[in-house]
């Protein structure tokens, strides 16, 4: 087995969304702990904020790459500039984290052009010189691993062994204080429990109907002595505001109110989180808050990792399913049977089992 014990300056490429970086963080921590090295994370601009919660990352390069599904417009000079930046950094090695439906080769080409001598990833085809440490890609045709386990297995290939396999985050006290101030300003009674409902999604196919969120919130307020906090990003504030206006008493809209570290603190303070399958799920798991996940059947490897969670799956409409043939294979094999949306009664049963 090749080992990287002499590597002291490692680049990690995970250029996707916040949830992806959180799921890769146990493997990044294993690199840090095993090699006592400097870690630089190359990730997307929207995701870079989450690094404030990950003390194992020493530096961040935030850039939106043209082979990743993001909202940014791309130009060739951005990649050319990035290659120059990576050359100057003189990295000893590079790890490329992917899901099984992604190719590591564009990122591998980037690392190769930057002269990074050791390059590690899963790969479906022979990468020849682009990757000199690699694992043949067997997912999803032979097996599907949880994403955290997949990433841990990748770095173990070069000698990085995890002391702790959970997703963890570091929340500073000032973030907790800031959340308390903001919640009290909204009129939330911090001596009473509250439940966070997170309706926002990064992809349309993961949406859970807005009217169902409203119905669920009203039912919880009727049956439980609690308050409802609707959470979301700034772009999702219109949804959280609408839901707050419809649910009325003891409900609060916080769309766009919190930084990522404050949002993690909010989840830590809440008695329960209910969310679609998005980064919120992995943050709630990291802060050990009980969780109900309304899980559109898209990525079976992204279930909550080592957390106290109830997962309620449902099918997605054929018209909005991915066109990626690897994902379509998974859909045909694992999601052939139609599952209706969880009813409010189904969700309430899950909530009551955790209350």
XYZ file of C-alpha atoms in Angstrom:
355
model
C 0.000 0.000 0.000
C 1.253 3.470 -0.890
C 1.532 5.773 2.119
C 1.602 9.562 2.258
C 3.312 9.907 5.645
C 5.882 12.311 4.215
C 3.194 14.602 2.780
C 2.865 17.818 4.779
C 0.953 20.033 2.327
C -2.183 18.380 0.931
C -4.846 19.778 -1.396
C -8.386 18.407 -1.042
C -10.793 18.986 -3.938
C -14.505 18.825 -3.088
C -16.002 21.438 -5.355
C -19.699 20.713 -4.800
C -22.262 21.733 -2.193
C -22.094 22.241 1.563
C -23.508 18.810 2.378
C -20.847 17.157 0.213
C -18.026 18.871 2.105
C -19.582 17.932 5.452
C -19.751 14.271 4.402
C -16.102 14.400 3.304
C -14.979 16.081 6.534
C -14.262 12.863 8.526
C -11.889 11.787 5.734
C -10.283 15.248 5.670
C -9.807 15.016 9.441
C -8.211 11.569 8.993
C -5.669 13.120 6.612
C -4.917 15.858 9.135
C -4.587 13.513 12.110
C -2.610 10.814 10.307
C -0.059 13.010 8.541
C 0.050 16.107 10.766
C -0.211 18.080 7.541
C -1.510 21.385 6.246
C -4.895 20.984 4.528
C -6.126 23.296 1.784
C -9.704 22.760 0.613
C -10.659 23.699 -2.933
C -14.428 24.110 -3.014
C -17.200 26.224 -4.522
C -17.763 29.854 -3.530
C -21.150 29.133 -1.939
C -19.742 26.224 0.064
C -16.582 27.930 1.317
C -18.431 29.460 4.290
C -18.792 26.020 5.924
C -15.023 25.874 6.488
C -15.534 28.094 9.546
C -16.977 24.957 11.192
C -14.140 22.627 10.143
C -10.962 23.268 12.152
C -9.029 20.570 10.269
C -8.953 22.859 7.196
C -6.121 25.401 7.261
C -6.881 27.305 4.052
C -9.657 27.521 1.490
C -9.574 28.159 -2.236
C -13.076 29.138 -3.347
C -13.741 28.815 -7.060
C -16.636 27.599 -9.197
C -15.335 24.965 -11.603
C -16.944 24.421 -15.016
C -17.520 20.674 -14.530
C -19.572 21.141 -11.368
C -23.282 21.973 -11.416
C -23.316 25.487 -9.972
C -24.914 28.821 -10.840
C -21.732 30.682 -11.770
C -20.648 31.647 -15.272
C -17.259 30.243 -16.202
C -14.362 31.531 -18.256
C -11.163 29.753 -19.274
C -8.967 32.323 -17.549
C -10.394 31.236 -14.167
C -9.006 27.734 -14.626
C -5.704 29.055 -15.990
C -5.350 31.332 -12.969
C -6.196 28.465 -10.632
C -3.515 26.213 -12.127
C -0.944 28.964 -11.535
C -2.147 29.408 -7.953
C -1.849 25.679 -7.264
C 1.643 25.558 -8.748
C 2.847 28.300 -6.421
C 1.433 26.441 -3.400
C 3.729 23.442 -4.074
C 1.371 20.780 -2.766
C 2.792 17.353 -1.952
C -0.438 15.532 -2.783
C -4.063 15.955 -3.828
C -7.215 14.024 -2.869
C -10.266 14.311 -5.122
C -13.565 13.373 -3.461
C -16.492 12.459 -5.716
C -19.838 10.706 -5.680
C -20.006 7.570 -7.807
C -21.790 9.352 -10.660
C -18.993 11.914 -11.070
C -15.719 11.633 -12.928
C -12.586 12.751 -11.057
C -10.674 13.339 -14.290
C -11.270 17.084 -14.794
C -9.993 17.743 -11.269
C -7.175 15.242 -11.793
C -6.144 17.125 -14.936
C -6.100 20.331 -12.897
C -3.839 18.765 -10.266
C -1.597 17.206 -12.941
C -1.200 20.551 -14.733
C -0.297 22.144 -11.385
C 2.506 19.616 -10.929
C 1.091 18.008 -7.780
C 3.054 14.734 -7.596
C 0.532 12.468 -5.827
C -3.099 12.385 -6.942
C -5.765 10.151 -5.364
C -9.367 9.418 -6.388
C -11.853 6.739 -7.361
C -11.987 6.308 -11.133
C -14.134 4.183 -13.446
C -11.703 4.136 -16.385
C -7.923 3.874 -16.422
C -6.677 7.411 -15.666
C -3.121 6.662 -16.773
C -0.885 9.552 -15.681
C -3.684 11.738 -14.323
C -3.994 9.644 -11.156
C -1.086 7.732 -9.683
C -2.964 6.600 -6.544
C -6.446 5.437 -7.428
C -9.155 2.922 -6.603
C -11.197 1.333 -9.414
C -14.779 2.619 -9.181
C -17.159 -0.256 -8.315
C -20.130 1.827 -7.215
C -23.039 1.648 -7.845
C -22.937 -1.536 -9.945
C -21.462 -3.850 -7.300
C -22.282 -1.974 -4.092
C -23.257 1.423 -2.683
C -21.464 2.747 0.381
C -22.561 5.672 2.546
C -20.683 8.710 1.247
C -18.754 9.223 4.493
C -17.566 5.604 4.436
C -16.610 5.864 0.758
C -14.411 8.900 1.437
C -12.831 7.332 4.524
C -11.964 4.219 2.521
C -10.344 6.387 -0.151
C -7.904 8.113 2.196
C -7.184 4.895 4.060
C -5.702 3.695 0.757
C -2.747 6.044 1.365
C -2.446 5.436 5.106
C -4.882 7.963 6.612
C -6.893 6.179 9.304
C -9.767 7.892 11.091
C -9.745 8.154 14.873
C -13.311 9.499 14.751
C -15.720 8.631 11.930
C -18.577 10.964 12.859
C -19.230 14.292 11.173
C -18.360 16.947 13.725
C -18.314 20.738 13.647
C -16.780 23.368 15.899
C -19.237 26.103 16.921
C -17.805 29.151 18.642
C -19.536 30.669 21.639
C -20.094 33.991 19.862
C -22.192 32.191 17.228
C -24.415 30.727 19.945
C -24.775 34.130 21.610
C -25.624 35.760 18.313
C -28.353 33.189 17.598
C -29.904 33.717 21.012
C -30.035 37.476 20.430
C -31.612 37.073 17.000
C -34.196 34.545 18.201
C -35.213 36.714 21.147
C -35.569 39.683 18.781
C -38.066 37.635 16.762
C -40.072 36.936 19.915
C -39.043 33.321 20.456
C -39.260 32.149 24.059
C -35.904 30.463 24.678
C -37.172 28.807 27.857
C -39.510 26.704 25.699
C -38.485 24.084 23.120
C -38.607 24.803 19.415
C -38.513 22.640 16.284
C -36.651 23.677 13.140
C -38.451 23.006 9.856
C -36.230 23.362 6.802
C -38.234 23.341 3.534
C -35.546 24.736 1.177
C -33.711 22.563 -1.344
C -30.861 22.969 -3.825
C -32.668 20.877 -6.447
C -36.325 20.937 -7.505
C -36.607 17.141 -7.359
C -36.028 17.169 -3.582
C -38.889 19.562 -2.829
C -41.587 18.652 -0.333
C -44.873 20.492 -1.022
C -45.249 23.820 0.733
C -48.843 23.112 1.771
C -47.655 19.931 3.520
C -45.125 21.942 5.539
C -47.934 24.265 6.604
C -50.182 21.370 7.595
C -47.366 19.689 9.501
C -46.444 22.823 11.442
C -50.071 23.406 12.484
C -50.411 19.792 13.615
C -47.257 19.965 15.720
C -48.387 23.175 17.380
C -51.721 21.541 18.175
C -50.221 18.381 19.697
C -46.928 19.569 21.197
C -45.883 22.342 23.550
C -43.410 23.833 21.125
C -42.546 26.665 18.750
C -41.814 26.349 15.031
C -38.769 27.935 13.397
C -38.777 27.901 9.590
C -35.175 28.023 8.385
C -33.577 28.646 5.016
C -31.062 30.642 3.046
C -31.603 34.219 1.906
C -33.009 32.954 -1.416
C -35.475 30.776 0.512
C -36.778 33.564 2.768
C -39.904 33.999 0.636
C -40.883 30.398 1.450
C -40.163 30.729 5.161
C -42.058 34.031 5.291
C -45.101 32.558 3.549
C -45.178 29.588 5.891
C -44.852 31.792 8.954
C -47.726 34.002 7.740
C -49.963 30.970 7.166
C -49.143 29.119 10.382
C -49.295 32.343 12.445
C -48.951 31.956 16.250
C -45.764 30.423 17.649
C -44.107 30.203 14.239
C -41.128 32.233 13.083
C -39.330 32.843 9.778
C -35.528 32.903 9.793
C -34.772 32.603 6.076
C -31.480 34.419 5.406
C -31.052 35.401 9.052
C -28.066 33.241 9.972
C -24.495 32.672 8.863
C -23.556 28.994 8.505
C -21.951 28.846 11.968
C -25.035 30.482 13.485
C -27.266 28.043 11.610
C -25.332 25.132 13.095
C -25.835 26.710 16.528
C -29.572 27.059 15.838
C -29.809 23.351 14.995
C -27.861 22.488 18.137
C -30.293 24.532 20.248
C -33.427 23.016 18.702
C -35.165 19.998 20.194
C -35.818 18.435 16.789
C -35.088 19.147 13.123
C -37.311 18.236 10.171
C -35.690 18.704 6.787
C -35.565 17.563 3.214
C -32.337 15.815 2.157
C -29.948 18.722 2.035
C -26.945 20.037 4.005
C -29.181 20.734 7.014
C -29.437 16.973 7.556
C -25.672 16.579 7.907
C -25.324 19.654 10.117
C -28.075 18.378 12.437
C -26.305 15.021 12.612
C -23.018 16.772 13.416
C -24.554 18.665 16.369
C -26.400 15.515 17.528
C -29.914 16.901 17.255
C -32.680 14.327 16.578
C -33.819 14.515 12.992
C -36.684 13.552 10.671
C -35.672 13.532 7.009
C -38.187 13.852 4.169
C -36.004 12.028 1.675
C -36.655 12.295 -2.038
C -35.207 9.155 -3.608
C -32.171 10.620 -5.353
C -28.945 9.629 -3.592
C -29.126 6.529 -1.363
C -25.559 7.150 -0.164
C -26.495 10.462 1.461
C -28.657 9.209 4.330
C -27.775 10.730 7.722
C -24.482 9.274 8.972
C -24.272 7.936 12.538
C -27.094 10.163 13.784
C -30.424 9.843 15.573
C -32.680 10.080 12.522
C -35.912 8.806 11.042
C -35.860 8.777 7.245
C -39.137 8.923 5.293
C -38.491 8.301 1.603
C -40.671 9.167 -1.364
C -40.450 8.854 -5.147
C -39.735 11.773 -7.454
C -41.484 12.641 -10.688
C -40.070 10.961 -13.783
C -39.890 14.271 -15.649
C -37.398 15.794 -13.214
C -35.186 12.761 -12.625
C -31.506 13.015 -13.461
C -30.377 12.322 -17.034
C -27.080 10.905 -15.726
C -27.129 7.230 -16.759
C -25.314 6.070 -13.625
C -27.988 7.702 -11.455
C -30.717 6.295 -13.692
C -29.296 2.812 -13.134
C -29.588 3.335 -9.364
C -33.117 4.580 -9.820
C -34.116 1.501 -11.821
C -32.459 -0.933 -9.404
C -33.315 0.570 -6.024
C -36.246 2.901 -6.602
C -38.429 0.981 -9.041
C -41.396 0.798 -6.668
C -43.413 3.980 -6.298
C -43.456 5.536 -2.823
C -46.005 8.304 -2.178
C -45.179 11.447 -0.235
C -45.162 10.831 3.520
C -48.435 11.963 5.005
C -48.560 14.446 7.862
C -49.658 11.534 10.044
C -46.553 9.547 8.993
C -44.309 12.470 9.869
C -46.063 13.075 13.178
C -45.562 9.461 14.180
C -41.834 9.871 13.527
C -41.807 13.154 15.472
C -43.642 11.684 18.465
C -41.260 8.710 18.565
C -38.386 11.163 19.062
C -40.065 13.761 21.271
